[in-house]
mmCIF file of C-alpha atoms and ligand atoms in Angstrom:
data_model
loop_
_atom_site.group_PDB
_atom_site.id
_atom_site.type_symbol
_atom_site.label_atom_id
_atom_site.label_comp_id
_atom_site.label_asym_id
_atom_site.label_seq_id
_atom_site.Cartn_x
_atom_site.Cartn_y
_atom_site.Cartn_z
ATOM 1 C CA MET A 1 -41.794 -30.924 -38.713
ATOM 2 C CA HIS A 2 -44.694 -31.094 -36.304
ATOM 3 C CA ASN A 3 -46.593 -27.994 -35.271
ATOM 4 C CA LEU A 4 -45.095 -26.581 -32.074
ATOM 5 C CA SER A 5 -47.460 -23.647 -31.679
ATOM 6 C CA PRO A 6 -49.418 -23.651 -28.405
ATOM 7 C CA ASN A 7 -52.683 -23.656 -30.340
ATOM 8 C CA GLY A 8 -51.629 -26.342 -32.775
ATOM 9 C CA PRO A 9 -53.297 -29.701 -33.355
ATOM 10 C CA PHE A 10 -51.687 -31.405 -30.344
ATOM 11 C CA MET A 11 -53.126 -28.828 -28.005
ATOM 12 C CA SER A 12 -56.636 -29.271 -29.343
ATOM 13 C CA ARG A 13 -56.288 -33.046 -28.989
ATOM 14 C CA MET A 14 -55.418 -32.576 -25.312
ATOM 15 C CA LYS A 15 -58.834 -31.121 -24.610
ATOM 16 C CA THR A 16 -60.633 -34.382 -25.466
ATOM 17 C CA PRO A 17 -61.598 -36.115 -22.207
ATOM 18 C CA SER A 18 -59.807 -39.418 -22.901
ATOM 19 C CA PRO A 19 -56.836 -39.037 -25.204
ATOM 20 C CA PRO A 20 -56.682 -42.264 -27.246
ATOM 21 C CA LEU A 21 -52.895 -42.362 -26.913
ATOM 22 C CA SER A 22 -53.024 -43.115 -23.204
ATOM 23 C CA TYR A 23 -52.402 -46.566 -21.846
ATOM 24 C CA ASN A 24 -55.619 -48.272 -20.852
ATOM 25 C CA ALA A 25 -55.477 -51.970 -20.084
ATOM 26 C CA ASP A 26 -59.274 -52.376 -19.968
ATOM 27 C CA VAL A 27 -60.095 -51.257 -23.471
ATOM 28 C CA ASN A 28 -57.562 -52.760 -25.788
ATOM 29 C CA LEU A 29 -56.186 -49.457 -27.114
ATOM 30 C CA PRO A 30 -52.664 -49.375 -28.469
ATOM 31 C CA SER A 31 -50.383 -48.774 -25.524
ATOM 32 C CA ALA A 32 -48.464 -45.505 -25.765
ATOM 33 C CA TRP A 33 -46.943 -46.070 -22.341
ATOM 34 C CA ILE A 34 -43.198 -46.301 -22.380
ATOM 35 C CA ASN A 35 -40.705 -46.054 -19.572
ATOM 36 C CA ALA A 36 -39.452 -42.578 -20.477
ATOM 37 C CA ASP A 37 -37.003 -40.802 -18.168
ATOM 38 C CA LEU A 38 -36.438 -37.264 -19.412
ATOM 39 C CA HIS A 39 -34.528 -35.520 -16.617
ATOM 40 C CA CYS A 40 -31.067 -36.321 -15.234
ATOM 41 C CA HIS A 41 -27.585 -34.854 -14.828
ATOM 42 C CA SER A 42 -24.089 -35.997 -15.758
ATOM 43 C CA CYS A 43 -20.698 -34.686 -14.611
ATOM 44 C CA VAL A 44 -21.001 -32.169 -17.464
ATOM 45 C CA SER A 45 -23.189 -30.297 -14.939
ATOM 46 C CA ASP A 46 -23.760 -31.379 -11.332
ATOM 47 C CA GLY A 47 -24.218 -35.150 -11.644
ATOM 48 C CA THR A 48 -21.418 -37.531 -10.701
ATOM 49 C CA LEU A 49 -21.613 -40.030 -13.607
ATOM 50 C CA GLU A 50 -20.240 -39.682 -17.126
ATOM 51 C CA PRO A 51 -22.912 -39.474 -19.879
ATOM 52 C CA GLU A 52 -21.973 -43.020 -21.020
ATOM 53 C CA ALA A 53 -22.441 -44.425 -17.503
ATOM 54 C CA LEU A 54 -25.845 -42.737 -17.248
ATOM 55 C CA ALA A 55 -26.909 -44.216 -20.587
ATOM 56 C CA ALA A 56 -25.893 -47.678 -19.364
ATOM 57 C CA ARG A 57 -27.724 -47.171 -16.078
ATOM 58 C CA ALA A 58 -30.871 -45.997 -17.875
ATOM 59 C CA LYS A 59 -30.764 -49.043 -20.161
ATOM 60 C CA ALA A 60 -30.138 -51.436 -17.250
ATOM 61 C CA ASN A 61 -33.098 -49.926 -15.374
ATOM 62 C CA GLY A 62 -35.450 -50.521 -18.305
ATOM 63 C CA VAL A 63 -35.692 -46.965 -19.590
ATOM 64 C CA GLU A 64 -37.098 -46.977 -23.150
ATOM 65 C CA LEU A 65 -36.710 -43.273 -23.960
ATOM 66 C CA TRP A 66 -33.996 -41.211 -22.335
ATOM 67 C CA ALA A 67 -32.829 -37.572 -22.196
ATOM 68 C CA LEU A 68 -29.781 -36.113 -20.464
ATOM 69 C CA THR A 69 -30.728 -32.635 -19.193
ATOM 70 C CA ASP A 70 -27.576 -31.017 -17.827
ATOM 71 C CA HIS A 71 -28.017 -27.568 -16.283
ATOM 72 C CA ASP A 72 -27.459 -24.686 -18.737
ATOM 73 C CA GLU A 73 -25.309 -26.873 -20.977
ATOM 74 C CA VAL A 74 -25.537 -29.111 -24.044
ATOM 75 C CA GLY A 75 -21.859 -30.141 -23.983
ATOM 76 C CA GLY A 76 -22.768 -33.718 -23.012
ATOM 77 C CA GLN A 77 -25.438 -34.241 -25.677
ATOM 78 C CA HIS A 78 -23.260 -35.826 -28.338
ATOM 79 C CA ARG A 79 -21.743 -38.303 -25.885
ATOM 80 C CA ALA A 80 -25.140 -39.145 -24.384
ATOM 81 C CA MET A 81 -26.741 -39.681 -27.782
ATOM 82 C CA THR A 82 -23.850 -41.782 -29.098
ATOM 83 C CA ALA A 83 -23.904 -43.963 -25.987
ATOM 84 C CA ALA A 84 -27.685 -44.317 -26.221
ATOM 85 C CA MET A 85 -27.485 -45.338 -29.909
ATOM 86 C CA ASP A 86 -24.829 -47.959 -29.036
ATOM 87 C CA LEU A 87 -27.242 -49.381 -26.453
ATOM 88 C CA ASP A 88 -30.260 -49.202 -28.798
ATOM 89 C CA LEU A 89 -31.856 -46.738 -26.373
ATOM 90 C CA PRO A 90 -34.091 -44.095 -28.038
ATOM 91 C CA TYR A 91 -32.907 -40.598 -27.143
ATOM 92 C CA LEU A 92 -34.232 -37.020 -26.960
ATOM 93 C CA THR A 93 -31.843 -34.080 -26.591
ATOM 94 C CA GLY A 94 -32.224 -32.220 -23.314
ATOM 95 C CA THR A 95 -31.134 -29.384 -21.058
ATOM 96 C CA GLU A 96 -32.407 -27.689 -17.888
ATOM 97 C CA ILE A 97 -32.200 -23.898 -18.004
ATOM 98 C CA SER A 98 -31.908 -21.782 -14.840
ATOM 99 C CA VAL A 99 -34.436 -18.925 -14.987
ATOM 100 C CA THR A 100 -35.239 -15.993 -12.722
ATOM 101 C CA PHE A 101 -39.002 -15.394 -12.646
ATOM 102 C CA ALA A 102 -40.485 -12.778 -10.291
ATOM 103 C CA GLY A 103 -37.344 -12.883 -8.170
ATOM 104 C CA THR A 104 -37.411 -16.676 -7.808
ATOM 105 C CA THR A 105 -35.197 -19.287 -9.454
ATOM 106 C CA VAL A 106 -37.167 -21.766 -11.553
ATOM 107 C CA HIS A 107 -35.959 -24.426 -13.964
ATOM 108 C CA ILE A 108 -37.158 -24.952 -17.529
ATOM 109 C CA VAL A 109 -36.332 -28.242 -19.213
ATOM 110 C CA GLY A 110 -35.911 -28.260 -22.987
ATOM 111 C CA LEU A 111 -36.460 -31.491 -24.919
ATOM 112 C CA GLY A 112 -36.044 -32.527 -28.538
ATOM 113 C CA PHE A 113 -34.194 -29.446 -29.814
ATOM 114 C CA ASP A 114 -31.346 -29.226 -32.312
ATOM 115 C CA ALA A 115 -28.292 -29.348 -30.022
ATOM 116 C CA ASN A 116 -26.247 -27.447 -32.637
ATOM 117 C CA ASP A 117 -28.624 -24.473 -32.677
ATOM 118 C CA GLU A 118 -26.463 -21.352 -32.353
ATOM 119 C CA GLN A 119 -28.978 -19.191 -30.482
ATOM 120 C CA LEU A 120 -29.591 -21.931 -27.945
ATOM 121 C CA ILE A 121 -25.854 -22.503 -27.454
ATOM 122 C CA ALA A 122 -25.225 -18.755 -27.043
ATOM 123 C CA GLY A 123 -28.133 -18.395 -24.614
ATOM 124 C CA LEU A 124 -26.886 -21.257 -22.471
ATOM 125 C CA ALA A 125 -23.350 -19.824 -22.471
ATOM 126 C CA ALA A 126 -24.721 -16.476 -21.285
ATOM 127 C CA THR A 127 -26.735 -18.226 -18.566
ATOM 128 C CA ARG A 128 -23.630 -20.085 -17.324
ATOM 129 C CA GLY A 129 -21.626 -16.865 -17.456
ATOM 130 C CA GLY A 130 -21.819 -15.641 -13.881
ATOM 131 C CA ARG A 131 -21.326 -18.990 -12.154
ATOM 132 C CA ARG A 132 -17.616 -18.686 -11.347
ATOM 133 C CA GLU A 133 -17.991 -15.237 -9.783
ATOM 134 C CA ARG A 134 -21.050 -16.366 -7.868
ATOM 135 C CA ALA A 135 -19.104 -19.374 -6.567
ATOM 136 C CA MET A 136 -16.299 -17.128 -5.313
ATOM 137 C CA ASP A 137 -18.890 -14.927 -3.582
ATOM 138 C CA MET A 138 -20.476 -18.036 -2.020
ATOM 139 C CA SER A 139 -17.065 -19.068 -0.758
ATOM 140 C CA ASN A 140 -16.518 -15.627 0.798
ATOM 141 C CA GLU A 141 -19.904 -15.860 2.522
ATOM 142 C CA LEU A 142 -19.087 -19.310 3.892
ATOM 143 C CA ALA A 143 -15.733 -18.021 5.149
ATOM 144 C CA LYS A 144 -17.637 -15.513 7.291
ATOM 145 C CA VAL A 145 -19.116 -18.421 9.277
ATOM 146 C CA GLY A 146 -15.751 -20.167 9.592
ATOM 147 C CA ILE A 147 -15.825 -22.423 6.499
ATOM 148 C CA LYS A 148 -12.612 -21.570 4.697
ATOM 149 C CA GLY A 149 -11.481 -22.499 1.214
ATOM 150 C CA ALA A 150 -14.869 -23.701 -0.031
ATOM 151 C CA TYR A 151 -14.303 -22.455 -3.607
ATOM 152 C CA GLN A 152 -11.125 -24.497 -4.031
ATOM 153 C CA GLY A 153 -12.817 -27.393 -2.248
ATOM 154 C CA ALA A 154 -15.889 -27.308 -4.504
ATOM 155 C CA LEU A 155 -13.705 -27.066 -7.617
ATOM 156 C CA ARG A 156 -12.326 -30.545 -6.901
ATOM 157 C CA TYR A 157 -15.808 -31.970 -7.648
ATOM 158 C CA VAL A 158 -16.403 -29.992 -10.820
ATOM 159 C CA GLY A 159 -16.404 -31.904 -14.115
ATOM 160 C CA ASN A 160 -16.969 -28.789 -16.241
ATOM 161 C CA PRO A 161 -15.175 -25.619 -15.104
ATOM 162 C CA ASP A 162 -17.971 -23.514 -16.658
ATOM 163 C CA LEU A 163 -20.569 -25.168 -14.512
ATOM 164 C CA ILE A 164 -19.719 -24.848 -10.841
ATOM 165 C CA SER A 165 -22.956 -25.193 -8.877
ATOM 166 C CA ARG A 166 -24.231 -25.323 -5.326
ATOM 167 C CA THR A 167 -24.212 -29.108 -5.630
ATOM 168 C CA HIS A 168 -20.405 -29.086 -5.850
ATOM 169 C CA PHE A 169 -20.219 -26.965 -2.694
ATOM 170 C CA ALA A 170 -22.637 -29.392 -1.044
ATOM 171 C CA ARG A 171 -20.399 -32.367 -1.865
ATOM 172 C CA HIS A 172 -17.386 -30.538 -0.441
ATOM 173 C CA LEU A 173 -19.269 -29.684 2.779
ATOM 174 C CA VAL A 174 -20.330 -33.310 3.202
ATOM 175 C CA ASP A 175 -16.905 -34.781 2.480
ATOM 176 C CA THR A 176 -15.215 -32.368 4.905
ATOM 177 C CA GLY A 177 -17.670 -33.322 7.671
ATOM 178 C CA VAL A 178 -19.517 -29.984 7.917
ATOM 179 C CA CYS A 179 -22.805 -31.775 7.126
ATOM 180 C CA HIS A 180 -23.919 -35.419 7.040
ATOM 181 C CA ASP A 181 -25.541 -35.301 3.618
ATOM 182 C CA THR A 182 -26.439 -32.896 0.825
ATOM 183 C CA GLN A 183 -30.000 -32.493 2.151
ATOM 184 C CA GLU A 184 -28.544 -31.118 5.384
ATOM 185 C CA VAL A 185 -26.351 -28.725 3.379
ATOM 186 C CA PHE A 186 -29.421 -27.361 1.579
ATOM 187 C CA ARG A 187 -31.205 -26.907 4.918
ATOM 188 C CA ARG A 188 -28.354 -25.143 6.739
ATOM 189 C CA TYR A 189 -26.379 -23.444 3.960
ATOM 190 C CA LEU A 190 -26.576 -22.159 0.370
ATOM 191 C CA VAL A 191 -30.316 -21.326 0.428
ATOM 192 C CA ASP A 192 -31.968 -17.935 0.862
ATOM 193 C CA GLY A 193 -31.427 -16.648 4.392
ATOM 194 C CA LYS A 194 -28.640 -19.134 5.208
ATOM 195 C CA PRO A 195 -24.841 -18.741 5.071
ATOM 196 C CA GLY A 196 -23.328 -19.117 1.623
ATOM 197 C CA TYR A 197 -26.423 -18.001 -0.285
ATOM 198 C CA VAL A 198 -25.703 -15.513 -3.044
ATOM 199 C CA PRO A 199 -28.665 -14.222 -5.073
ATOM 200 C CA HIS A 200 -28.162 -14.607 -8.778
ATOM 201 C CA ARG A 201 -29.908 -13.412 -11.923
ATOM 202 C CA TRP A 202 -30.408 -16.258 -14.390
ATOM 203 C CA ALA A 203 -32.060 -16.254 -17.835
ATOM 204 C CA LYS A 204 -35.440 -14.622 -18.457
ATOM 205 C CA LEU A 205 -38.405 -16.978 -18.808
ATOM 206 C CA GLN A 206 -39.266 -15.786 -22.303
ATOM 207 C CA ASP A 207 -35.662 -16.151 -23.468
ATOM 208 C CA ALA A 208 -35.279 -19.698 -22.138
ATOM 209 C CA VAL A 209 -38.567 -20.774 -23.757
ATOM 210 C CA ARG A 210 -37.619 -19.068 -27.016
ATOM 211 C CA TRP A 211 -34.134 -20.643 -27.217
ATOM 212 C CA ILE A 212 -35.701 -24.094 -26.807
ATOM 213 C CA THR A 213 -38.670 -23.661 -29.147
ATOM 214 C CA GLN A 214 -36.722 -21.886 -31.900
ATOM 215 C CA ALA A 215 -34.319 -24.821 -31.866
ATOM 216 C CA GLY A 216 -37.273 -27.129 -32.587
ATOM 217 C CA GLY A 217 -37.813 -28.388 -29.021
ATOM 218 C CA ILE A 218 -40.498 -28.226 -26.370
ATOM 219 C CA ALA A 219 -40.115 -26.213 -23.150
ATOM 220 C CA VAL A 220 -41.236 -27.949 -19.966
ATOM 221 C CA ILE A 221 -41.652 -26.522 -16.449
ATOM 222 C CA ALA A 222 -39.343 -28.600 -14.230
ATOM 223 C CA HIS A 223 -40.517 -29.905 -10.831
ATOM 224 C CA PRO A 224 -43.145 -27.172 -10.161
ATOM 225 C CA GLY A 225 -43.813 -28.615 -6.704
ATOM 226 C CA ARG A 226 -40.417 -27.351 -5.542
ATOM 227 C CA TYR A 227 -41.112 -23.648 -5.958
ATOM 228 C CA LYS A 228 -42.434 -21.651 -3.039
ATOM 229 C CA PHE A 229 -45.006 -19.685 -5.017
ATOM 230 C CA THR A 230 -48.337 -18.549 -3.615
ATOM 231 C CA PRO A 231 -51.293 -19.883 -5.683
ATOM 232 C CA ASN A 232 -51.554 -16.518 -7.468
ATOM 233 C CA GLU A 233 -47.844 -16.444 -8.274
ATOM 234 C CA GLU A 234 -47.957 -20.013 -9.527
ATOM 235 C CA PHE A 235 -50.919 -19.203 -11.768
ATOM 236 C CA ALA A 236 -49.006 -16.212 -13.173
ATOM 237 C CA PHE A 237 -45.931 -18.390 -13.749
ATOM 238 C CA PHE A 238 -47.861 -21.051 -15.685
ATOM 239 C CA SER A 239 -49.811 -18.391 -17.616
ATOM 240 C CA GLU A 240 -46.687 -16.501 -18.670
ATOM 241 C CA PHE A 241 -44.862 -19.716 -19.514
ATOM 242 C CA LYS A 242 -47.692 -20.686 -21.822
ATOM 243 C CA ALA A 243 -47.990 -17.218 -23.325
ATOM 244 C CA HIS A 244 -44.291 -17.388 -24.257
ATOM 245 C CA GLY A 245 -44.811 -20.718 -26.043
ATOM 246 C CA GLY A 246 -44.058 -23.206 -23.264
ATOM 247 C CA GLN A 247 -45.931 -26.478 -23.786
ATOM 248 C CA GLY A 248 -45.041 -28.967 -21.064
ATOM 249 C CA VAL A 249 -44.842 -29.605 -17.337
ATOM 250 C CA GLU A 250 -43.156 -32.282 -15.270
ATOM 251 C CA VAL A 251 -45.841 -34.158 -13.387
ATOM 252 C CA ILE A 252 -44.014 -37.322 -12.332
ATOM 253 C CA THR A 253 -40.559 -36.330 -11.054
ATOM 254 C CA GLY A 254 -38.263 -37.438 -8.256
ATOM 255 C CA SER A 255 -38.857 -34.011 -6.703
ATOM 256 C CA HIS A 256 -42.621 -34.583 -6.271
ATOM 257 C CA ASN A 257 -44.568 -36.475 -3.631
ATOM 258 C CA THR A 258 -47.863 -38.202 -4.382
ATOM 259 C CA SER A 259 -49.938 -35.119 -3.633
ATOM 260 C CA ASP A 260 -47.768 -33.142 -6.091
ATOM 261 C CA PHE A 261 -48.442 -35.876 -8.703
ATOM 262 C CA ALA A 262 -52.196 -35.274 -8.282
ATOM 263 C CA LYS A 263 -51.944 -31.494 -8.118
ATOM 264 C CA TYR A 264 -49.821 -31.133 -11.261
ATOM 265 C CA THR A 265 -51.926 -33.665 -13.156
ATOM 266 C CA ASP A 266 -54.787 -31.225 -12.663
ATOM 267 C CA THR A 267 -52.574 -28.250 -13.536
ATOM 268 C CA ALA A 268 -51.402 -29.909 -16.768
ATOM 269 C CA LEU A 269 -55.033 -30.453 -17.784
ATOM 270 C CA GLU A 270 -56.077 -26.959 -16.706
ATOM 271 C CA PHE A 271 -53.340 -25.301 -18.775
ATOM 272 C CA GLY A 272 -53.418 -27.793 -21.660
ATOM 273 C CA LEU A 273 -49.790 -28.827 -21.173
ATOM 274 C CA PHE A 274 -48.041 -32.027 -22.208
ATOM 275 C CA ALA A 275 -46.814 -34.055 -19.243
ATOM 276 C CA SER A 276 -43.245 -35.162 -18.625
ATOM 277 C CA ARG A 277 -41.601 -37.723 -16.365
ATOM 278 C CA GLY A 278 -38.032 -37.851 -15.096
ATOM 279 C CA ALA A 279 -36.113 -38.863 -11.983
ATOM 280 C CA ASP A 280 -33.820 -35.791 -11.840
ATOM 281 C CA PHE A 281 -31.123 -38.350 -11.047
ATOM 282 C CA HIS A 282 -27.747 -36.837 -10.078
ATOM 283 C CA SER A 283 -25.731 -39.535 -8.324
ATOM 284 C CA PRO A 284 -25.997 -43.120 -7.051
ATOM 285 C CA GLU A 285 -24.862 -41.898 -3.623
ATOM 286 C CA GLU A 286 -27.170 -38.874 -3.340
ATOM 287 C CA SER A 287 -30.320 -39.386 -5.400
ATOM 288 C CA HIS A 288 -33.238 -41.193 -3.813
ATOM 289 C CA THR A 289 -34.977 -41.777 -7.172
ATOM 290 C CA ASP A 290 -33.131 -43.835 -9.762
ATOM 291 C CA LEU A 291 -33.571 -43.566 -13.537
ATOM 292 C CA GLY A 292 -36.684 -45.300 -14.831
ATOM 293 C CA THR A 293 -38.200 -46.144 -11.433
ATOM 294 C CA LEU A 294 -40.948 -43.524 -11.097
ATOM 295 C CA PRO A 295 -44.690 -44.278 -11.347
ATOM 296 C CA GLU A 296 -46.340 -44.030 -14.761
ATOM 297 C CA LEU A 297 -47.896 -40.802 -15.977
ATOM 298 C CA PRO A 298 -51.635 -40.723 -15.216
ATOM 299 C CA ALA A 299 -53.529 -42.044 -18.256
ATOM 300 C CA LYS A 300 -55.541 -38.867 -18.751
ATOM 301 C CA LEU A 301 -52.400 -36.860 -19.554
ATOM 302 C CA THR A 302 -50.742 -36.590 -22.959
ATOM 303 C CA PRO A 303 -47.037 -37.463 -22.654
ATOM 304 C CA VAL A 304 -44.599 -34.839 -23.906
ATOM 305 C CA TRP A 305 -42.949 -37.479 -26.086
ATOM 306 C CA GLU A 306 -46.075 -37.688 -28.293
ATOM 307 C CA PRO A 307 -45.508 -34.324 -30.032
ATOM 308 C CA LEU A 308 -41.763 -35.095 -30.043
ATOM 309 C CA ARG A 309 -42.105 -38.392 -31.935
ATOM 310 C CA ASP A 310 -40.206 -37.020 -34.949
ATOM 311 C CA ARG A 311 -37.409 -35.711 -32.735
ATOM 312 C CA ILE A 312 -36.546 -39.050 -31.108
ATOM 313 C CA HIS A 313 -33.132 -40.383 -32.140
ATOM 314 C CA LYS A 314 -33.187 -44.126 -32.754
ATOM 315 C CA ARG A 315 -30.588 -46.555 -33.998
ATOM 316 C CA SER A 316 -31.254 -46.994 -37.690
HETATM 317 P P1 AMP B 1 -27.321 -23.994 -8.715
HETATM 318 O O1 AMP B 1 -27.743 -24.167 -10.142
HETATM 319 O O2 AMP B 1 -25.847 -23.789 -8.548
HETATM 320 O O3 AMP B 1 -28.130 -22.968 -7.974
HETATM 321 O O4 AMP B 1 -27.593 -25.388 -7.987
HETATM 322 C C1 AMP B 1 -28.871 -25.956 -8.045
HETATM 323 C C2 AMP B 1 -28.753 -27.438 -7.798
HETATM 324 O O5 AMP B 1 -28.589 -27.677 -6.412
HETATM 325 C C3 AMP B 1 -30.016 -28.183 -8.166
HETATM 326 O O6 AMP B 1 -30.017 -28.510 -9.532
HETATM 327 C C4 AMP B 1 -29.902 -29.420 -7.326
HETATM 328 O O7 AMP B 1 -29.050 -30.357 -7.959
HETATM 329 C C5 AMP B 1 -29.205 -28.897 -6.086
HETATM 330 N N1 AMP B 1 -30.184 -28.652 -5.008
HETATM 331 C C6 AMP B 1 -30.897 -27.538 -4.796
HETATM 332 N N2 AMP B 1 -31.680 -27.677 -3.696
HETATM 333 C C7 AMP B 1 -31.427 -28.917 -3.219
HETATM 334 C C8 AMP B 1 -31.898 -29.686 -2.101
HETATM 335 N N3 AMP B 1 -32.793 -29.189 -1.238
HETATM 336 N N4 AMP B 1 -31.404 -30.921 -1.943
HETATM 337 C C9 AMP B 1 -30.487 -31.435 -2.782
HETATM 338 N N5 AMP B 1 -30.009 -30.775 -3.851
HETATM 339 C C10 AMP B 1 -30.473 -29.532 -4.053
HETATM 340 MN MN1 MN B 2 -28.791 -30.213 -10.150
HETATM 341 MN MN1 MN B 3 -33.961 -28.481 -11.294
HETATM 342 MN MN1 MN B 4 -32.427 -31.272 -12.603
#
């Protein structure tokens, strides 16, 4: 097993100015670049495709290393991995854990863990626990502004009864003509200060990182550009994440624009974090970034799949 401690050999290698594992066409180094897509959702959480259909889509789009990262759930991992093996598509286990940090919801992706780990499974179950009640509260809030029956409506889109999310409400509000698209839903409803928003307490940062790392995986900050932190709060978030044993950050994600790519490249280097890449694909109808279509990771970063080499599932 590789060393997962934050001060282990991979971390010290990151501090060298030009990591030899990076792709560099000018100097004939071995190319470590692969089309890895390590963030997406199936109907086991709030995506619309089955894990098998996502595996096929990833393969068709040229993805060379794939992870399914359903929210707070590993119930789709076996199906995703089996489908990937059938397609000869290398696979890393994945999940995306909902976390409350300093009163804000943030997401922590876990990659390369043992999907049968009991502490991880119990932690995810506890994190999912309040979703049904929260959804009923959201429905009651929407009813106050004249949108009736949203809980029953959202349930029709749910693939996993344990995992009702705002995305399912968004689909219901679009299909019933309340909004034109899910982006409009998340502008007008379901977000802090708007009808249908219900504050919720998710997992603690240290617990989410611990569940992932104790199961042999690497914890990765998901789409940091989406959080509305002040610079001081963001520094505290990254510092605490690292202090708890977190080792990675998403730099190239469908949730980032080009200035976020540059900013979080610098942040990854500043904090000595491995860099990840993933579309955060949810649905062919809704997602603007498809699996495997993002730009490459900047060459000066060390990809998160380097320390996870031994954890990649490949067809034997
Ligand atoms: P929940 O875990 O129930 O709070 O739902 C969070 C999910 O809502 C995210 O994983 C996204 O899939 C979706 N979401 C949140 N904000 C937006 C947005 N602005 N546009 C589209 N989808 C969003
Ligand atoms: Mn989602
Ligand atoms: Mn997320
Ligand atoms: Mn996601």
